[in-house]
PDB file of C-alpha atoms in Angstrom:
ATOM      1  CA  MET E   1      17.010  30.675  18.607  1.00  0.00           C
ATOM      2  CA  PRO E   2      16.534  27.687  16.448  1.00  0.00           C
ATOM      3  CA  SER E   3      19.173  27.067  13.622  1.00  0.00           C
ATOM      4  CA  PRO E   4      17.965  27.543  10.068  1.00  0.00           C
ATOM      5  CA  THR E   5      16.925  24.313   8.295  1.00  0.00           C
ATOM      6  CA  LEU E   6      18.455  23.250   5.102  1.00  0.00           C
ATOM      7  CA  ASN E   7      15.283  24.482   3.098  1.00  0.00           C
ATOM      8  CA  MET E   8      15.623  27.927   4.791  1.00  0.00           C
ATOM      9  CA  ALA E   9      19.228  28.259   3.839  1.00  0.00           C
ATOM     10  CA  HIS E  10      18.875  27.361   0.204  1.00  0.00           C
ATOM     11  CA  VAL E  11      15.971  28.094  -2.278  1.00  0.00           C
ATOM     12  CA  ASP E  12      15.863  25.604  -5.137  1.00  0.00           C
ATOM     13  CA  ARG E  13      16.524  27.085  -8.575  1.00  0.00           C
ATOM     14  CA  PRO E  14      16.717  25.563 -12.052  1.00  0.00           C
ATOM     15  CA  LEU E  15      20.288  24.406 -12.941  1.00  0.00           C
ATOM     16  CA  THR E  16      21.769  26.645 -15.622  1.00  0.00           C
ATOM     17  CA  ASN E  17      23.932  23.929 -17.420  1.00  0.00           C
ATOM     18  CA  MET E  18      21.314  21.322 -18.007  1.00  0.00           C
ATOM     19  CA  SER E  19      17.792  20.504 -18.909  1.00  0.00           C
ATOM     20  CA  ILE E  20      15.910  17.483 -20.226  1.00  0.00           C
ATOM     21  CA  ALA E  21      14.443  17.130 -23.595  1.00  0.00           C
ATOM     22  CA  TYR E  22      13.675  13.934 -25.589  1.00  0.00           C
ATOM     23  CA  MET E  23      15.076  15.073 -28.940  1.00  0.00           C
ATOM     24  CA  GLN E  24      16.368  12.737 -31.577  1.00  0.00           C
ATOM     25  CA  SER E  25      19.233  13.193 -34.047  1.00  0.00           C
ATOM     26  CA  ALA E  26      18.364  14.213 -37.595  1.00  0.00           C
ATOM     27  CA  THR E  27      20.713  11.430 -38.803  1.00  0.00           C
ATOM     28  CA  GLY E  28      18.188   8.777 -37.653  1.00  0.00           C
ATOM     29  CA  PHE E  29      15.825   9.827 -40.267  1.00  0.00           C
ATOM     30  CA  VAL E  30      16.139   8.447 -43.880  1.00  0.00           C
ATOM     31  CA  PHE E  31      13.414  10.301 -45.746  1.00  0.00           C
ATOM     32  CA  ASN E  32      16.176  12.463 -47.472  1.00  0.00           C
ATOM     33  CA  ARG E  33      18.915   9.782 -47.702  1.00  0.00           C
ATOM     34  CA  VAL E  34      17.484   6.835 -49.628  1.00  0.00           C
ATOM     35  CA  PHE E  35      16.654   8.821 -52.742  1.00  0.00           C
ATOM     36  CA  PRO E  36      18.969  11.496 -54.241  1.00  0.00           C
ATOM     37  CA  LEU E  37      17.767  15.006 -54.073  1.00  0.00           C
ATOM     38  CA  VAL E  38      17.011  16.942 -57.211  1.00  0.00           C
ATOM     39  CA  TYR E  39      16.538  20.643 -56.962  1.00  0.00           C
ATOM     40  CA  VAL E  40      13.672  22.140 -59.119  1.00  0.00           C
ATOM     41  CA  GLU E  41      12.507  25.722 -59.707  1.00  0.00           C
ATOM     42  CA  LYS E  42       8.874  24.891 -60.469  1.00  0.00           C
ATOM     43  CA  GLU E  43       6.480  23.189 -58.134  1.00  0.00           C
ATOM     44  CA  SER E  44       5.499  20.765 -60.925  1.00  0.00           C
ATOM     45  CA  ASP E  45       7.122  19.804 -64.132  1.00  0.00           C
ATOM     46  CA  LYS E  46       7.912  16.906 -66.488  1.00  0.00           C
ATOM     47  CA  TYR E  47      11.058  14.839 -67.142  1.00  0.00           C
ATOM     48  CA  TYR E  48      11.911  12.268 -69.828  1.00  0.00           C
ATOM     49  CA  VAL E  49      11.994   8.545 -69.433  1.00  0.00           C
ATOM     50  CA  PHE E  50      13.833   6.253 -71.683  1.00  0.00           C
ATOM     51  CA  ASP E  51      12.227   2.884 -71.896  1.00  0.00           C
ATOM     52  CA  ILE E  52      14.088   0.239 -69.850  1.00  0.00           C
ATOM     53  CA  GLU E  53      14.892  -1.820 -72.943  1.00  0.00           C
ATOM     54  CA  THR E  54      16.557   1.107 -74.721  1.00  0.00           C
ATOM     55  CA  PHE E  55      20.161   0.384 -73.397  1.00  0.00           C
ATOM     56  CA  LEU E  56      19.623  -3.180 -72.293  1.00  0.00           C
ATOM     57  CA  ARG E  57      18.980  -4.934 -75.663  1.00  0.00           C
ATOM     58  CA  GLY E  58      21.683  -5.800 -78.216  1.00  0.00           C
ATOM     59  CA  ARG E  59      20.323  -5.012 -81.755  1.00  0.00           C
ATOM     60  CA  ALA E  60      23.604  -4.666 -83.597  1.00  0.00           C
ATOM     61  CA  ARG E  61      24.302  -7.238 -86.282  1.00  0.00           C
ATOM     62  CA  ARG E  62      27.358  -8.241 -88.263  1.00  0.00           C
ATOM     63  CA  ARG E  63      27.102  -6.412 -91.489  1.00  0.00           C
ATOM     64  CA  ALA E  64      28.054  -7.961 -94.920  1.00  0.00           C
ATOM     65  CA  ASP E  65      30.137  -6.154 -97.337  1.00  0.00           C
ATOM     66  CA  GLY E  66      28.053  -3.480 -99.310  1.00  0.00           C
ATOM     67  CA  THR E  67      24.953  -3.811 -97.064  1.00  0.00           C
ATOM     68  CA  GLU E  68      23.301  -1.546 -94.764  1.00  0.00           C
ATOM     69  CA  SER E  69      23.925  -1.813 -90.982  1.00  0.00           C
ATOM     70  CA  ALA E  70      21.218  -2.687 -88.627  1.00  0.00           C
ATOM     71  CA  GLY E  71      19.342   0.094 -87.126  1.00  0.00           C
ATOM     72  CA  GLY E  72      16.437   0.995 -84.877  1.00  0.00           C
ATOM     73  CA  GLY E  73      15.046   3.472 -82.503  1.00  0.00           C
ATOM     74  CA  TYR E  74      13.905   3.777 -78.876  1.00  0.00           C
ATOM     75  CA  LYS E  75      10.833   4.684 -76.974  1.00  0.00           C
ATOM     76  CA  LEU E  76      10.890   7.894 -75.111  1.00  0.00           C
ATOM     77  CA  SER E  77       8.038   9.119 -72.760  1.00  0.00           C
ATOM     78  CA  THR E  78       7.727  11.765 -70.196  1.00  0.00           C
ATOM     79  CA  ASP E  79       6.685  11.488 -66.514  1.00  0.00           C
ATOM     80  CA  SER E  80       5.869  14.366 -64.027  1.00  0.00           C
ATOM     81  CA  TYR E  81       6.525  15.338 -60.515  1.00  0.00           C
ATOM     82  CA  SER E  82       4.527  17.630 -58.264  1.00  0.00           C
ATOM     83  CA  LEU E  83       5.983  19.190 -54.971  1.00  0.00           C
ATOM     84  CA  GLY E  84       2.531  19.325 -53.536  1.00  0.00           C
ATOM     85  CA  ASP E  85       2.187  21.395 -50.288  1.00  0.00           C
ATOM     86  CA  PRO E  86       5.208  21.830 -48.087  1.00  0.00           C
ATOM     87  CA  PHE E  87       5.440  20.429 -44.636  1.00  0.00           C
ATOM     88  CA  ALA E  88       4.872  23.376 -42.071  1.00  0.00           C
ATOM     89  CA  PHE E  89       4.626  23.835 -38.272  1.00  0.00           C
ATOM     90  CA  HIS E  90       4.962  26.672 -35.822  1.00  0.00           C
ATOM     91  CA  LYS E  91       5.364  27.644 -32.291  1.00  0.00           C
ATOM     92  CA  ASP E  92       4.564  31.062 -31.014  1.00  0.00           C
ATOM     93  CA  VAL E  93       6.895  32.793 -28.478  1.00  0.00           C
ATOM     94  CA  THR E  94       5.690  35.769 -26.499  1.00  0.00           C
ATOM     95  CA  LYS E  95       7.921  38.637 -25.326  1.00  0.00           C
ATOM     96  CA  ARG E  96       6.811  37.867 -21.734  1.00  0.00           C
ATOM     97  CA  GLU E  97       7.765  34.200 -22.252  1.00  0.00           C
ATOM     98  CA  ARG E  98      11.170  35.384 -23.657  1.00  0.00           C
ATOM     99  CA  ASP E  99      11.777  38.055 -20.764  1.00  0.00           C
ATOM    100  CA  ASN E 100      10.765  35.660 -17.933  1.00  0.00           C
ATOM    101  CA  ALA E 101      12.704  32.471 -19.012  1.00  0.00           C
ATOM    102  CA  ASP E 102      15.305  31.381 -16.659  1.00  0.00           C
ATOM    103  CA  LYS E 103      18.622  29.790 -17.816  1.00  0.00           C
ATOM    104  CA  PRO E 104      19.197  27.430 -19.401  1.00  0.00           C
ATOM    105  CA  LEU E 105      15.886  27.867 -21.148  1.00  0.00           C
ATOM    106  CA  ASP E 106      16.033  29.724 -24.437  1.00  0.00           C
ATOM    107  CA  PRO E 107      12.408  30.069 -25.702  1.00  0.00           C
ATOM    108  CA  ASP E 108      13.448  30.901 -29.172  1.00  0.00           C
ATOM    109  CA  ARG E 109      15.966  28.168 -29.685  1.00  0.00           C
ATOM    110  CA  ASN E 110      13.690  25.662 -27.845  1.00  0.00           C
ATOM    111  CA  ALA E 111      10.922  26.700 -30.210  1.00  0.00           C
ATOM    112  CA  THR E 112      13.264  26.089 -33.271  1.00  0.00           C
ATOM    113  CA  ASP E 113      14.202  22.675 -32.040  1.00  0.00           C
ATOM    114  CA  PHE E 114      10.523  21.725 -31.334  1.00  0.00           C
ATOM    115  CA  VAL E 115       9.383  22.920 -34.821  1.00  0.00           C
ATOM    116  CA  THR E 116      12.184  21.166 -36.619  1.00  0.00           C
ATOM    117  CA  GLN E 117      11.632  17.758 -34.767  1.00  0.00           C
ATOM    118  CA  ASN E 118       7.912  17.984 -35.624  1.00  0.00           C
ATOM    119  CA  ILE E 119       8.525  18.506 -39.326  1.00  0.00           C
ATOM    120  CA  LEU E 120      11.390  15.661 -39.568  1.00  0.00           C
ATOM    121  CA  ILE E 121       9.050  13.294 -37.871  1.00  0.00           C
ATOM    122  CA  THR E 122       6.149  13.996 -40.087  1.00  0.00           C
ATOM    123  CA  ALA E 123       8.418  13.886 -43.331  1.00  0.00           C
ATOM    124  CA  GLU E 124       9.652  10.384 -42.014  1.00  0.00           C
ATOM    125  CA  GLU E 125       6.191   9.143 -41.446  1.00  0.00           C
ATOM    126  CA  GLU E 126       4.983  10.108 -44.769  1.00  0.00           C
ATOM    127  CA  TRP E 127       8.292   8.447 -46.669  1.00  0.00           C
ATOM    128  CA  VAL E 128       7.898   5.220 -44.618  1.00  0.00           C
ATOM    129  CA  GLY E 129       4.078   5.236 -45.437  1.00  0.00           C
ATOM    130  CA  ASN E 130       4.649   5.601 -49.176  1.00  0.00           C
ATOM    131  CA  PHE E 131       7.899   3.606 -49.899  1.00  0.00           C
ATOM    132  CA  PHE E 132       8.935   1.475 -46.905  1.00  0.00           C
ATOM    133  CA  LYS E 133       6.017  -1.058 -47.522  1.00  0.00           C
ATOM    134  CA  PRO E 134       4.981  -4.030 -49.430  1.00  0.00           C
ATOM    135  CA  GLY E 135       3.566  -3.641 -52.888  1.00  0.00           C
ATOM    136  CA  VAL E 136       5.761  -0.586 -54.015  1.00  0.00           C
ATOM    137  CA  TRP E 137       8.746  -2.328 -55.516  1.00  0.00           C
ATOM    138  CA  ASP E 138       8.997  -4.889 -58.263  1.00  0.00           C
ATOM    139  CA  GLY E 139      11.037  -7.287 -56.178  1.00  0.00           C
ATOM    140  CA  GLN E 140       9.565  -8.620 -52.991  1.00  0.00           C
ATOM    141  CA  LYS E 141       9.833 -11.227 -50.286  1.00  0.00           C
ATOM    142  CA  ILE E 142       7.629 -11.641 -47.321  1.00  0.00           C
ATOM    143  CA  GLY E 143       8.981 -12.978 -44.111  1.00  0.00           C
ATOM    144  CA  GLY E 144       7.344 -16.244 -42.974  1.00  0.00           C
ATOM    145  CA  ASP E 145       5.762 -16.660 -46.376  1.00  0.00           C
ATOM    146  CA  THR E 146       8.102 -16.433 -49.347  1.00  0.00           C
ATOM    147  CA  THR E 147      11.357 -16.451 -47.298  1.00  0.00           C
ATOM    148  CA  PRO E 148      12.171 -17.319 -43.685  1.00  0.00           C
ATOM    149  CA  PHE E 149      12.128 -14.642 -40.872  1.00  0.00           C
ATOM    150  CA  TRP E 150      15.632 -13.522 -40.397  1.00  0.00           C
ATOM    151  CA  ASN E 151      15.306 -13.960 -36.608  1.00  0.00           C
ATOM    152  CA  ASP E 152      14.955 -17.582 -37.285  1.00  0.00           C
ATOM    153  CA  TYR E 153      18.525 -18.258 -37.006  1.00  0.00           C
ATOM    154  CA  ALA E 154      18.190 -22.012 -37.752  1.00  0.00           C
ATOM    155  CA  SER E 155      16.454 -21.549 -41.218  1.00  0.00           C
ATOM    156  CA  SER E 156      17.235 -18.091 -42.587  1.00  0.00           C
ATOM    157  CA  ASN E 157      20.399 -16.855 -44.447  1.00  0.00           C
ATOM    158  CA  PRO E 158      20.175 -13.077 -44.880  1.00  0.00           C
ATOM    159  CA  ILE E 159      23.465 -13.119 -46.877  1.00  0.00           C
ATOM    160  CA  THR E 160      22.263 -15.328 -49.697  1.00  0.00           C
ATOM    161  CA  ALA E 161      18.855 -13.733 -49.586  1.00  0.00           C
ATOM    162  CA  VAL E 162      20.367 -10.248 -50.064  1.00  0.00           C
ATOM    163  CA  ALA E 163      22.688 -11.699 -52.636  1.00  0.00           C
ATOM    164  CA  ASP E 164      19.726 -13.117 -54.605  1.00  0.00           C
ATOM    165  CA  ALA E 165      17.991  -9.710 -54.516  1.00  0.00           C
ATOM    166  CA  ARG E 166      21.149  -8.174 -55.649  1.00  0.00           C
ATOM    167  CA  LEU E 167      21.469 -10.421 -58.710  1.00  0.00           C
ATOM    168  CA  TRP E 168      17.751  -9.818 -59.524  1.00  0.00           C
ATOM    169  CA  ILE E 169      18.066  -6.081 -59.548  1.00  0.00           C
ATOM    170  CA  TRP E 170      21.278  -6.382 -61.439  1.00  0.00           C
ATOM    171  CA  LYS E 171      20.008  -8.675 -64.199  1.00  0.00           C
ATOM    172  CA  ASN E 172      16.810  -6.807 -64.703  1.00  0.00           C
ATOM    173  CA  THR E 173      18.311  -3.287 -64.726  1.00  0.00           C
ATOM    174  CA  GLY E 174      21.915  -3.431 -65.484  1.00  0.00           C
ATOM    175  CA  ARG E 175      22.678  -1.764 -62.070  1.00  0.00           C
ATOM    176  CA  LYS E 176      24.074  -3.230 -59.024  1.00  0.00           C
ATOM    177  CA  PRO E 177      22.174  -1.907 -55.954  1.00  0.00           C
ATOM    178  CA  ASN E 178      24.033   0.359 -53.769  1.00  0.00           C
ATOM    179  CA  LYS E 179      21.927   1.070 -50.797  1.00  0.00           C
ATOM    180  CA  PHE E 180      20.424  -1.275 -47.990  1.00  0.00           C
ATOM    181  CA  THR E 181      17.843   0.334 -45.694  1.00  0.00           C
ATOM    182  CA  VAL E 182      16.569  -1.453 -42.538  1.00  0.00           C
ATOM    183  CA  ASP E 183      14.677  -0.636 -39.336  1.00  0.00           C
ATOM    184  CA  PRO E 184      16.508  -0.744 -36.008  1.00  0.00           C
ATOM    185  CA  THR E 185      14.966  -4.234 -35.044  1.00  0.00           C
ATOM    186  CA  THR E 186      16.115  -5.756 -38.343  1.00  0.00           C
ATOM    187  CA  ASP E 187      19.568  -4.100 -37.784  1.00  0.00           C
ATOM    188  CA  GLU E 188      19.890  -5.802 -34.384  1.00  0.00           C
ATOM    189  CA  VAL E 189      18.834  -9.179 -35.804  1.00  0.00           C
ATOM    190  CA  LEU E 190      21.496  -9.000 -38.596  1.00  0.00           C
ATOM    191  CA  LYS E 191      24.226  -7.914 -36.262  1.00  0.00           C
ATOM    192  CA  ASN E 192      23.496 -10.964 -34.054  1.00  0.00           C
ATOM    193  CA  HIS E 193      22.819 -13.494 -36.842  1.00  0.00           C
ATOM    194  CA  PRO E 194      25.222 -16.468 -36.376  1.00  0.00           C
ATOM    195  CA  LEU E 195      26.096 -16.653 -40.165  1.00  0.00           C
ATOM    196  CA  ILE E 196      27.034 -12.943 -40.183  1.00  0.00           C
ATOM    197  CA  LEU E 197      28.902 -13.440 -37.052  1.00  0.00           C
ATOM    198  CA  ASP E 198      30.895 -16.298 -38.754  1.00  0.00           C
ATOM    199  CA  ARG E 199      31.562 -14.221 -41.837  1.00  0.00           C
ATOM    200  CA  THR E 200      32.844 -11.174 -39.965  1.00  0.00           C
ATOM    201  CA  GLU E 201      35.038 -12.917 -37.594  1.00  0.00           C
ATOM    202  CA  GLY E 202      36.126 -10.812 -34.632  1.00  0.00           C
ATOM    203  CA  GLN E 203      35.002  -7.577 -36.162  1.00  0.00           C
ATOM    204  CA  VAL E 204      32.608  -5.032 -34.247  1.00  0.00           C
ATOM    205  CA  ILE E 205      29.546  -5.220 -36.581  1.00  0.00           C
ATOM    206  CA  ASP E 206      28.579  -1.778 -37.533  1.00  0.00           C
ATOM    207  CA  ALA E 207      27.029  -0.026 -40.490  1.00  0.00           C
ATOM    208  CA  ASN E 208      30.377  -0.017 -42.390  1.00  0.00           C
ATOM    209  CA  VAL E 209      30.949  -3.753 -41.882  1.00  0.00           C
ATOM    210  CA  LEU E 210      27.421  -4.646 -43.013  1.00  0.00           C
ATOM    211  CA  ALA E 211      27.608  -2.434 -45.970  1.00  0.00           C
ATOM    212  CA  LYS E 212      30.723  -4.343 -47.097  1.00  0.00           C
ATOM    213  CA  LEU E 213      29.119  -7.683 -46.405  1.00  0.00           C
ATOM    214  CA  PHE E 214      25.983  -6.899 -48.457  1.00  0.00           C
ATOM    215  CA  GLU E 215      28.153  -5.154 -51.120  1.00  0.00           C
ATOM    216  CA  VAL E 216      26.529  -1.849 -50.991  1.00  0.00           C
ATOM    217  CA  ASP E 217      27.903   1.720 -50.611  1.00  0.00           C
ATOM    218  CA  GLU E 218      25.418   2.580 -47.780  1.00  0.00           C
ATOM    219  CA  TYR E 219      23.846   0.638 -45.058  1.00  0.00           C
ATOM    220  CA  LEU E 220      21.125   2.953 -43.595  1.00  0.00           C
ATOM    221  CA  VAL E 221      19.095   2.413 -40.445  1.00  0.00           C
ATOM    222  CA  ALA E 222      15.772   4.070 -40.359  1.00  0.00           C
ATOM    223  CA  GLY E 223      15.946   4.991 -36.720  1.00  0.00           C
ATOM    224  CA  GLY E 224      13.332   7.764 -36.256  1.00  0.00           C
ATOM    225  CA  VAL E 225      10.886   7.161 -33.417  1.00  0.00           C
ATOM    226  CA  HIS E 226       7.438   8.681 -32.680  1.00  0.00           C
ATOM    227  CA  ARG E 227       4.640   8.526 -30.151  1.00  0.00           C
ATOM    228  CA  THR E 228       1.319   7.033 -31.117  1.00  0.00           C
ATOM    229  CA  GLY E 229      -1.973   7.028 -29.314  1.00  0.00           C
ATOM    230  CA  ALA E 230      -3.675   9.713 -27.209  1.00  0.00           C
ATOM    231  CA  GLU E 231      -1.224  12.398 -26.009  1.00  0.00           C
ATOM    232  CA  GLY E 232      -0.151  11.633 -22.519  1.00  0.00           C
ATOM    233  CA  VAL E 233      -0.900   7.943 -22.742  1.00  0.00           C
ATOM    234  CA  GLY E 234       0.611   7.053 -25.940  1.00  0.00           C
ATOM    235  CA  THR E 235       3.526   4.631 -26.461  1.00  0.00           C
ATOM    236  CA  GLY E 236       6.773   5.074 -28.514  1.00  0.00           C
ATOM    237  CA  ASP E 237       7.555   3.002 -31.445  1.00  0.00           C
ATOM    238  CA  PHE E 238      10.082   3.132 -34.394  1.00  0.00           C
ATOM    239  CA  ILE E 239       8.455   4.871 -37.371  1.00  0.00           C
ATOM    240  CA  ALA E 240       9.630   2.224 -39.873  1.00  0.00           C
ATOM    241  CA  GLY E 241       8.310  -1.246 -39.620  1.00  0.00           C
ATOM    242  CA  LYS E 242      10.335  -4.491 -39.496  1.00  0.00           C
ATOM    243  CA  HIS E 243      11.435  -4.345 -43.072  1.00  0.00           C
ATOM    244  CA  ALA E 244      14.442  -4.131 -45.421  1.00  0.00           C
ATOM    245  CA  LEU E 245      14.998  -2.382 -48.780  1.00  0.00           C
ATOM    246  CA  LEU E 246      17.685  -3.014 -51.285  1.00  0.00           C
ATOM    247  CA  SER E 247      17.852  -0.495 -53.890  1.00  0.00           C
ATOM    248  CA  TYR E 248      19.922   1.324 -56.442  1.00  0.00           C
ATOM    249  CA  ALA E 249      19.848   5.087 -56.183  1.00  0.00           C
ATOM    250  CA  ALA E 250      21.752   7.504 -58.414  1.00  0.00           C
ATOM    251  CA  PRO E 251      24.681   9.028 -56.509  1.00  0.00           C
ATOM    252  CA  ASN E 252      23.519  12.528 -57.979  1.00  0.00           C
ATOM    253  CA  PRO E 253      20.858  13.524 -60.430  1.00  0.00           C
ATOM    254  CA  ALA E 254      22.100  13.011 -63.860  1.00  0.00           C
ATOM    255  CA  LYS E 255      20.962  12.691 -67.458  1.00  0.00           C
ATOM    256  CA  GLU E 256      20.182   9.204 -68.616  1.00  0.00           C
ATOM    257  CA  MET E 257      20.654   7.761 -65.069  1.00  0.00           C
ATOM    258  CA  PRO E 258      18.139   5.517 -63.509  1.00  0.00           C
ATOM    259  CA  SER E 259      17.352   5.643 -59.896  1.00  0.00           C
ATOM    260  CA  CYS E 260      14.743   3.845 -57.738  1.00  0.00           C
ATOM    261  CA  GLY E 261      13.358   7.210 -56.642  1.00  0.00           C
ATOM    262  CA  TYR E 262      14.144  10.969 -56.334  1.00  0.00           C
ATOM    263  CA  THR E 263      13.208  13.498 -53.738  1.00  0.00           C
ATOM    264  CA  PHE E 264      12.259  16.647 -55.462  1.00  0.00           C
ATOM    265  CA  ALA E 265      13.147  19.868 -53.598  1.00  0.00           C
ATOM    266  CA  LYS E 266      12.227  23.507 -54.170  1.00  0.00           C
ATOM    267  CA  THR E 267      15.267  25.540 -54.940  1.00  0.00           C
ATOM    268  CA  GLY E 268      15.839  28.071 -52.136  1.00  0.00           C
ATOM    269  CA  SER E 269      13.735  25.932 -49.832  1.00  0.00           C
ATOM    270  CA  GLY E 270      16.542  25.504 -47.226  1.00  0.00           C
ATOM    271  CA  VAL E 271      17.436  21.826 -48.204  1.00  0.00           C
ATOM    272  CA  GLU E 272      20.642  22.492 -49.874  1.00  0.00           C
ATOM    273  CA  GLY E 273      23.618  21.481 -48.126  1.00  0.00           C
ATOM    274  CA  VAL E 274      22.125  20.606 -44.790  1.00  0.00           C
ATOM    275  CA  ASP E 275      20.885  17.350 -43.303  1.00  0.00           C
ATOM    276  CA  LYS E 276      17.825  18.807 -41.432  1.00  0.00           C
ATOM    277  CA  GLY E 277      16.592  20.797 -44.513  1.00  0.00           C
ATOM    278  CA  VAL E 278      14.113  22.821 -42.579  1.00  0.00           C
ATOM    279  CA  ARG E 279      13.885  26.431 -43.388  1.00  0.00           C
ATOM    280  CA  ILE E 280      13.041  28.445 -40.107  1.00  0.00           C
ATOM    281  CA  ALA E 281      11.345  31.960 -40.204  1.00  0.00           C
ATOM    282  CA  ARG E 282      10.508  34.433 -37.486  1.00  0.00           C
ATOM    283  CA  ILE E 283       7.221  36.173 -38.102  1.00  0.00           C
ATOM    284  CA  PRO E 284       5.931  39.088 -36.011  1.00  0.00           C
ATOM    285  CA  MET E 285       2.643  38.174 -34.351  1.00  0.00           C
ATOM    286  CA  ASP E 286       1.868  41.384 -32.303  1.00  0.00           C
ATOM    287  CA  VAL E 287      -1.856  40.411 -32.480  1.00  0.00           C
ATOM    288  CA  LEU E 288      -0.925  37.973 -29.971  1.00  0.00           C
ATOM    289  CA  GLY E 289       0.828  40.413 -27.850  1.00  0.00           C
ATOM    290  CA  ILE E 290       3.461  43.136 -28.645  1.00  0.00           C
ATOM    291  CA  GLY E 291       6.887  41.407 -29.263  1.00  0.00           C
ATOM    292  CA  THR E 292       5.396  37.915 -29.856  1.00  0.00           C
ATOM    293  CA  GLN E 293       7.140  36.164 -32.797  1.00  0.00           C
ATOM    294  CA  ARG E 294       6.106  32.990 -34.544  1.00  0.00           C
ATOM    295  CA  ILE E 295       8.916  30.502 -35.189  1.00  0.00           C
ATOM    296  CA  GLU E 296       7.716  28.718 -38.343  1.00  0.00           C
ATOM    297  CA  GLY E 297       9.376  25.838 -40.077  1.00  0.00           C
ATOM    298  CA  GLU E 298       8.839  24.732 -43.642  1.00  0.00           C
ATOM    299  CA  LEU E 299      10.198  21.676 -45.771  1.00  0.00           C
ATOM    300  CA  PHE E 300       9.283  21.852 -49.440  1.00  0.00           C
ATOM    301  CA  ILE E 301      10.129  18.495 -50.817  1.00  0.00           C
ATOM    302  CA  ASN E 302       8.266  15.486 -52.366  1.00  0.00           C
ATOM    303  CA  ALA E 303       9.481  11.973 -53.041  1.00  0.00           C
ATOM    304  CA  LYS E 304       8.493   9.588 -55.933  1.00  0.00           C
ATOM    305  CA  VAL E 305       9.370   6.318 -57.115  1.00  0.00           C
ATOM    306  CA  THR E 306      11.062   6.549 -60.601  1.00  0.00           C
ATOM    307  CA  GLY E 307      12.299   3.005 -60.902  1.00  0.00           C
ATOM    308  CA  GLN E 308      10.411   0.087 -59.463  1.00  0.00           C
ATOM    309  CA  PRO E 309      12.601  -2.586 -60.766  1.00  0.00           C
ATOM    310  CA  LEU E 310      15.512  -0.884 -58.927  1.00  0.00           C
ATOM    311  CA  GLY E 311      14.124  -1.815 -55.565  1.00  0.00           C
ATOM    312  CA  PHE E 312      13.791  -5.173 -53.763  1.00  0.00           C
ATOM    313  CA  PHE E 313      11.810  -5.181 -50.517  1.00  0.00           C
ATOM    314  CA  PHE E 314      11.856  -7.716 -47.783  1.00  0.00           C
ATOM    315  CA  ALA E 315       8.503  -7.236 -45.804  1.00  0.00           C
ATOM    316  CA  ASP E 316       7.941  -8.182 -42.189  1.00  0.00           C
ATOM    317  CA  ILE E 317      11.219  -9.891 -42.326  1.00  0.00           C
ATOM    318  CA  VAL E 318      11.539 -10.063 -38.493  1.00  0.00           C
ATOM    319  CA  GLU E 319       8.922 -12.207 -36.600  1.00  0.00           C
ATOM    320  CA  GLN E 320       7.160 -10.401 -33.892  1.00  0.00           C
ATOM    321  CA  VAL E 321       8.048 -11.966 -30.612  1.00  0.00           C
ATOM    322  CA  ALA E 322       5.769 -11.628 -27.705  1.00  0.00           C
TER     323      ALA E 322
END
């Protein structure tokens, strides 16, 4: 009688302690980190804006005895925000799918992660498309045109370039920039730039070291990725282009406090206190089969530039290498 083969002695089953999914960390997204969050009750409203000269011009004068003091006023206007429509996405999970799933699969958890990732990627794409591009900020340099490419190590000096931008923002607004946002390619170029290596002798160059070097509170890397092109044949890329943004953002929303931008978030939208900020709901969908649930995510935010002079943008600052 023949001996059993290996395939007869063992039936392949899915491992219960691992599976593979290309899911990225929420910390790689910057759409909710560059601008401060301000929570609002209404989907649209107004806010007051003091003219930029109000607190930056000295109008006081020495007063001779018995004469009136110098006096004046200031310009006050209003601007408005609108949340628009929320980001939303869903995945339906049937009872049959749930009942028949083998470990380690968890259809409800997998659907929640799938929905959350879709919303985060879309929110990052919108933020990058609106704010991390040329023509938005009052300060701007273009790589290879008005400033050398930073990966041209022989000609460029990112340290002095950022210092000049810092002084430009400071002298025009009275605020020293506190955030520096770059894409991953620019981040790698900076970490390997000879001048930066010389300045940071012997240190492992990370975000904290670069924040100190560039004199900002936060050095942010916009590390979100997405797939582009037709599904199944598309290619991956970073969402953010090869740019850098030096900016001043208010630490928290406050009265009479300038900020390069604000991210307006609906109170109770799920943003408070969490990095992901995506509210998840389970909606019965028995019309698709008894026990089916729709895992639906929603993110009710909208960002807006509120201080163009508080940003200095380095566009296409890394030369594309074939």
